[in-house]
PDB file of C-alpha atoms in Angstrom:
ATOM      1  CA  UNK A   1       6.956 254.732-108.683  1.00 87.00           C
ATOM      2  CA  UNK A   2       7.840 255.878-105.344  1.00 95.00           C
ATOM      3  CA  UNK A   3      11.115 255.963-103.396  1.00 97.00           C
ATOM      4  CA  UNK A   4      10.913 252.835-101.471  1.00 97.00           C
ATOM      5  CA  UNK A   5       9.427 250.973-104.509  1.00 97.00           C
ATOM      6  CA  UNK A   6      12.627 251.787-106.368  1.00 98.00           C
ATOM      7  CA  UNK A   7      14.387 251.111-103.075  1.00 98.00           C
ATOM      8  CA  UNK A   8      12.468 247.234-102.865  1.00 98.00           C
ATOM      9  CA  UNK A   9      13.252 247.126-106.240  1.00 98.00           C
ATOM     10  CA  UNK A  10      16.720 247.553-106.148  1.00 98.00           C
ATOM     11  CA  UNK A  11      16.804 245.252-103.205  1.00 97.00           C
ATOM     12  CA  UNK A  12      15.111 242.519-105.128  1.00 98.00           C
ATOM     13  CA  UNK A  13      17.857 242.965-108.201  1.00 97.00           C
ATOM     14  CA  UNK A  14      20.765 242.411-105.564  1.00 97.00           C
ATOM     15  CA  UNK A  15      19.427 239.484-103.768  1.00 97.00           C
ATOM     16  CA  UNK A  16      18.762 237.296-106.378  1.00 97.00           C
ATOM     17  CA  UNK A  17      22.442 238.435-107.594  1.00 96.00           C
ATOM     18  CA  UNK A  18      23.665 236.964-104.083  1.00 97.00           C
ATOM     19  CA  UNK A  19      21.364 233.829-104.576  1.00 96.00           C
ATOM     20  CA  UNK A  20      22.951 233.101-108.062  1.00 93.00           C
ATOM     21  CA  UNK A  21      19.121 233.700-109.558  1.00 95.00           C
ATOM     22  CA  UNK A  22      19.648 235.559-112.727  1.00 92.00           C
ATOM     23  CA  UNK A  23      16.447 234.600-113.929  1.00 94.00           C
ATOM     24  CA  UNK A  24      14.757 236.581-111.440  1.00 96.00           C
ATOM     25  CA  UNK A  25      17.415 239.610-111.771  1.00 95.00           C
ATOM     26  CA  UNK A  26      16.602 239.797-115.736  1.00 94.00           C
ATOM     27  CA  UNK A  27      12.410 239.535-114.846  1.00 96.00           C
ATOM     28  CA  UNK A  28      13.070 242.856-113.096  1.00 97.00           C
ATOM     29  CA  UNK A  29      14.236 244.504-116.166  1.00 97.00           C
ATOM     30  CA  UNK A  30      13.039 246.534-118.844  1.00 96.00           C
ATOM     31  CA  UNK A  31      12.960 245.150-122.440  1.00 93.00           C
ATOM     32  CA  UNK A  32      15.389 248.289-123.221  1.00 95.00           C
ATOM     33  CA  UNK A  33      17.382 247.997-120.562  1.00 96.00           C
ATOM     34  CA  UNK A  34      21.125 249.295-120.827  1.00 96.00           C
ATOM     35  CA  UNK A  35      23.864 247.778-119.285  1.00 95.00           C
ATOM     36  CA  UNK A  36      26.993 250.227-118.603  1.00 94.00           C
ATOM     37  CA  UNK A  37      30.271 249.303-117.388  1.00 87.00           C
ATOM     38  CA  UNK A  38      33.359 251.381-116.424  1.00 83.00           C
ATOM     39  CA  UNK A  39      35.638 248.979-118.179  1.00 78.00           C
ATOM     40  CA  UNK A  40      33.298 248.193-121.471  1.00 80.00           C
ATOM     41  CA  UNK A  41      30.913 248.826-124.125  1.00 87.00           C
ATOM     42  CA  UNK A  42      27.163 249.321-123.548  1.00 93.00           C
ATOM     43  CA  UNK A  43      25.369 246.140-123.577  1.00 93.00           C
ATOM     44  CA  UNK A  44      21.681 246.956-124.976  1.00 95.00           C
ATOM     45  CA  UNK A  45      18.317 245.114-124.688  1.00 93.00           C
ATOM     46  CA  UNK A  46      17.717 242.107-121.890  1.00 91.00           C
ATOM     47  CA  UNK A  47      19.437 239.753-124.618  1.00 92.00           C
ATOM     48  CA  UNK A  48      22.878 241.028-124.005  1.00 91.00           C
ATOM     49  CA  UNK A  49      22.159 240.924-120.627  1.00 91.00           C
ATOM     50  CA  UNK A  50      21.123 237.311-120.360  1.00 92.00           C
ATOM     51  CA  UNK A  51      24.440 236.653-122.160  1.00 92.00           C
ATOM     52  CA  UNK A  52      26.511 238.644-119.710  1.00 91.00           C
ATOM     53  CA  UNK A  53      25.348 236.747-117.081  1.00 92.00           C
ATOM     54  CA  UNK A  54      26.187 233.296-118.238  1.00 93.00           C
ATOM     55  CA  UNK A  55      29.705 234.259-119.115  1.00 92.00           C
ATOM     56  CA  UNK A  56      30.537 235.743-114.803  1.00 92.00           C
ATOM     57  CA  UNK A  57      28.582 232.829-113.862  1.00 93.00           C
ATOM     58  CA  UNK A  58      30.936 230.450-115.655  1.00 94.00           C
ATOM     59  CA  UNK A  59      33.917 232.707-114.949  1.00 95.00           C
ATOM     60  CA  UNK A  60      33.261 234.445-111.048  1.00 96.00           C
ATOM     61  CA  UNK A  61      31.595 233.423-108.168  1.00 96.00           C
ATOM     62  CA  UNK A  62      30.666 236.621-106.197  1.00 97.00           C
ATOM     63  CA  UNK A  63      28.345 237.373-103.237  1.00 98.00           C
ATOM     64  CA  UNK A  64      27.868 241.351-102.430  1.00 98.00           C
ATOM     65  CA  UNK A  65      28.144 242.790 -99.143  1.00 98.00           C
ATOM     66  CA  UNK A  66      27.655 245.856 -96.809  1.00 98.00           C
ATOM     67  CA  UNK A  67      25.074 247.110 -99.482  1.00 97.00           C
ATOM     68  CA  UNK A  68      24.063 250.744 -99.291  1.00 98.00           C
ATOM     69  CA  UNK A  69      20.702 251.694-101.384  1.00 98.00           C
ATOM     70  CA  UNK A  70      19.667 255.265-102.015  1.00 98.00           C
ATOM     71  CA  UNK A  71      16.810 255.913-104.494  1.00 98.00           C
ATOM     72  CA  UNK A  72      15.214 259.684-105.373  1.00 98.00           C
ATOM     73  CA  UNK A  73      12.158 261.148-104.104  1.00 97.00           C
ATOM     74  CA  UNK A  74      10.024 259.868-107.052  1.00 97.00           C
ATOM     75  CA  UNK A  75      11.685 256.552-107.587  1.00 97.00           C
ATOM     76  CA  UNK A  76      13.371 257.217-111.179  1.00 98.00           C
ATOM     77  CA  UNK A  77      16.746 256.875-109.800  1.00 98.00           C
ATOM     78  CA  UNK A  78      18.950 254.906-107.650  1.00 98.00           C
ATOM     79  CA  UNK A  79      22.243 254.300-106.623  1.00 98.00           C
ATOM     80  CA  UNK A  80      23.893 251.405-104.629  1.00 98.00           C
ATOM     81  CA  UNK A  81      27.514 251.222-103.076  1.00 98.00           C
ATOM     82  CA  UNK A  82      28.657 247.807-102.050  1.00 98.00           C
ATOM     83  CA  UNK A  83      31.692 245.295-101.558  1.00 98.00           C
ATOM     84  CA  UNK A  84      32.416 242.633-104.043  1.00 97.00           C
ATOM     85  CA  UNK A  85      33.562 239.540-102.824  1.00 98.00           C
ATOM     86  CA  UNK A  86      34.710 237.190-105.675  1.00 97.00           C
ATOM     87  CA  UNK A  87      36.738 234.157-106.716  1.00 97.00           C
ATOM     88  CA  UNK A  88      38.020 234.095-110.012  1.00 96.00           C
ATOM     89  CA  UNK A  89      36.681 230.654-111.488  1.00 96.00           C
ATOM     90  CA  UNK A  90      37.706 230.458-115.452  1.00 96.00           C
ATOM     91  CA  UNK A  91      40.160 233.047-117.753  1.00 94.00           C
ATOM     92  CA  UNK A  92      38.450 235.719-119.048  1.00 90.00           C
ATOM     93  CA  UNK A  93      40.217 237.227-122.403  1.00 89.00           C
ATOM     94  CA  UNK A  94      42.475 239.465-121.890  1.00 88.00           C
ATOM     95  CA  UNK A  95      42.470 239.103-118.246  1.00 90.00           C
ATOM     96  CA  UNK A  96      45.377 237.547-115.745  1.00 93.00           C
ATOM     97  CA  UNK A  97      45.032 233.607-115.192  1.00 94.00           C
ATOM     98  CA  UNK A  98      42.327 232.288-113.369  1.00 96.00           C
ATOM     99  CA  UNK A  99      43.380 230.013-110.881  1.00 96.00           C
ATOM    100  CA  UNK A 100      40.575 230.297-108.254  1.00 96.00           C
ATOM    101  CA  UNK A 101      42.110 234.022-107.065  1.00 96.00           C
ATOM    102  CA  UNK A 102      40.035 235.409-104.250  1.00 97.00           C
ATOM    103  CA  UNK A 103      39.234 238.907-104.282  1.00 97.00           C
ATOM    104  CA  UNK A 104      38.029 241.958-102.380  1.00 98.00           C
ATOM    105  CA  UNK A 105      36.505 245.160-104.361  1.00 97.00           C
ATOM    106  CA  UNK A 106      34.814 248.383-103.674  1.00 97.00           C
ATOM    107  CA  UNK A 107      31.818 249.137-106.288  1.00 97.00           C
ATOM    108  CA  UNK A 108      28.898 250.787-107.009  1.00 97.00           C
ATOM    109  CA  UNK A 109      26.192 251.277-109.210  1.00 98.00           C
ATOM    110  CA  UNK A 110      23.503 253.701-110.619  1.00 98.00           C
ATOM    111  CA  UNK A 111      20.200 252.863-111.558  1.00 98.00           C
ATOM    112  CA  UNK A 112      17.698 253.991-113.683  1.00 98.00           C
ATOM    113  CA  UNK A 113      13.782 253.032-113.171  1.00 98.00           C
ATOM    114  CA  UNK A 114      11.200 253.155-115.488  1.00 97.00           C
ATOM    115  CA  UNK A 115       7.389 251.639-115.259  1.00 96.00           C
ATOM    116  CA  UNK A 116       8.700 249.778-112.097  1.00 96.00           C
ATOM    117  CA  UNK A 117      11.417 247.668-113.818  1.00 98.00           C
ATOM    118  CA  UNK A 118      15.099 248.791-114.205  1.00 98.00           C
ATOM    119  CA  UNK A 119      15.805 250.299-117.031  1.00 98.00           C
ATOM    120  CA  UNK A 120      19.756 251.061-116.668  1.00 98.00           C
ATOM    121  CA  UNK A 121      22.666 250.099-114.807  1.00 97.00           C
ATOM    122  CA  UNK A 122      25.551 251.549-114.789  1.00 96.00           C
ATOM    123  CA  UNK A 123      28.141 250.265-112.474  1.00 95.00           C
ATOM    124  CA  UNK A 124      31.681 251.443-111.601  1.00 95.00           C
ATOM    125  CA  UNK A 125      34.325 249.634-109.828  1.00 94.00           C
ATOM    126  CA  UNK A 126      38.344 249.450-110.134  1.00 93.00           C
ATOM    127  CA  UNK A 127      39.997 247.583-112.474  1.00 91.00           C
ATOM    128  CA  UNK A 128      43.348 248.108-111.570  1.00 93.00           C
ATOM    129  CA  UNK A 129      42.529 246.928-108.186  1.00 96.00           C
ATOM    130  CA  UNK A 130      41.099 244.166-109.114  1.00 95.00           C
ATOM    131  CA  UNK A 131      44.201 242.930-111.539  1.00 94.00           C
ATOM    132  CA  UNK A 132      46.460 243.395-108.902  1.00 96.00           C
ATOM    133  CA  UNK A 133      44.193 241.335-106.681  1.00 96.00           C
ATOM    134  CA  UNK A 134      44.101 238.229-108.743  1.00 96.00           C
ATOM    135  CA  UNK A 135      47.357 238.972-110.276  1.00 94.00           C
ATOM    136  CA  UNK A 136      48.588 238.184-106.561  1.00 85.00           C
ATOM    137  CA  UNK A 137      46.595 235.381-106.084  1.00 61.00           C
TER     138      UNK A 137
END
């Protein structure tokens, strides 16, 4: 896959995050795609993904901005750096109160890509941050 294949690709996976699509994020993934998060375990296969997704939907409403993309000369790898803005929508266990908390967070992300579909993410981003955000709120 070349770079800006990974780099369209990439694209693709972030604007149907800011159109609320997750049907068309999850048809851009591999069936063993890995899901890591700086503040979590591993989710594992497309399944796990599917149910990630339903539980921020019903919980956050975020839209991503000032998006930065970089990808590798052959395409395997990406990265993405980007701007979170989110309202907190419903509790999440173990997490401060949602009362409809607006938010503003750095984050970023790494990619793998495999056979043109993702085939990791790995995202970072700062929890503290954001629990003194909505904590705030």
């Amino acid at each position: 896959m070349s770079r800006q294949a990974t780099l369209d690709l990439i694209a693709a996976y972030y604007d149907a995050f800011n159109r609320g699509d997750t049907a068309a994020m999850e048809a851009l993934l591999a069936d063993d795609f890995e899901h890591h998060v700086n503040e979590g375990d591993i989710r594992r296969g497309k399944a796990a993904f599917v149910e990630f997704n339903r539980h921020m939907t019903d919980s956050y409403a975020e839209r991503l901005t000032d998006m930065v993309v970089m990808a590798s000369e052959d395409g395997t790898r990406a990265a993405a750096e980007f701007v979170v803005n989110g309202e907190y929508l419903k509790t999440d266990p173990g997490l401060p109160e949602a009362k409809g908390q607006r938010y503003v967070l750095p984050a970023g992300a790494f990619f793998a890509v495999r056979d043109g579909r993702i085939a990791r993410v790995t995202t970072y981003y700062n929890l503290s941050d954001w629990t003194r955000q909505v904590s705030q709120g």
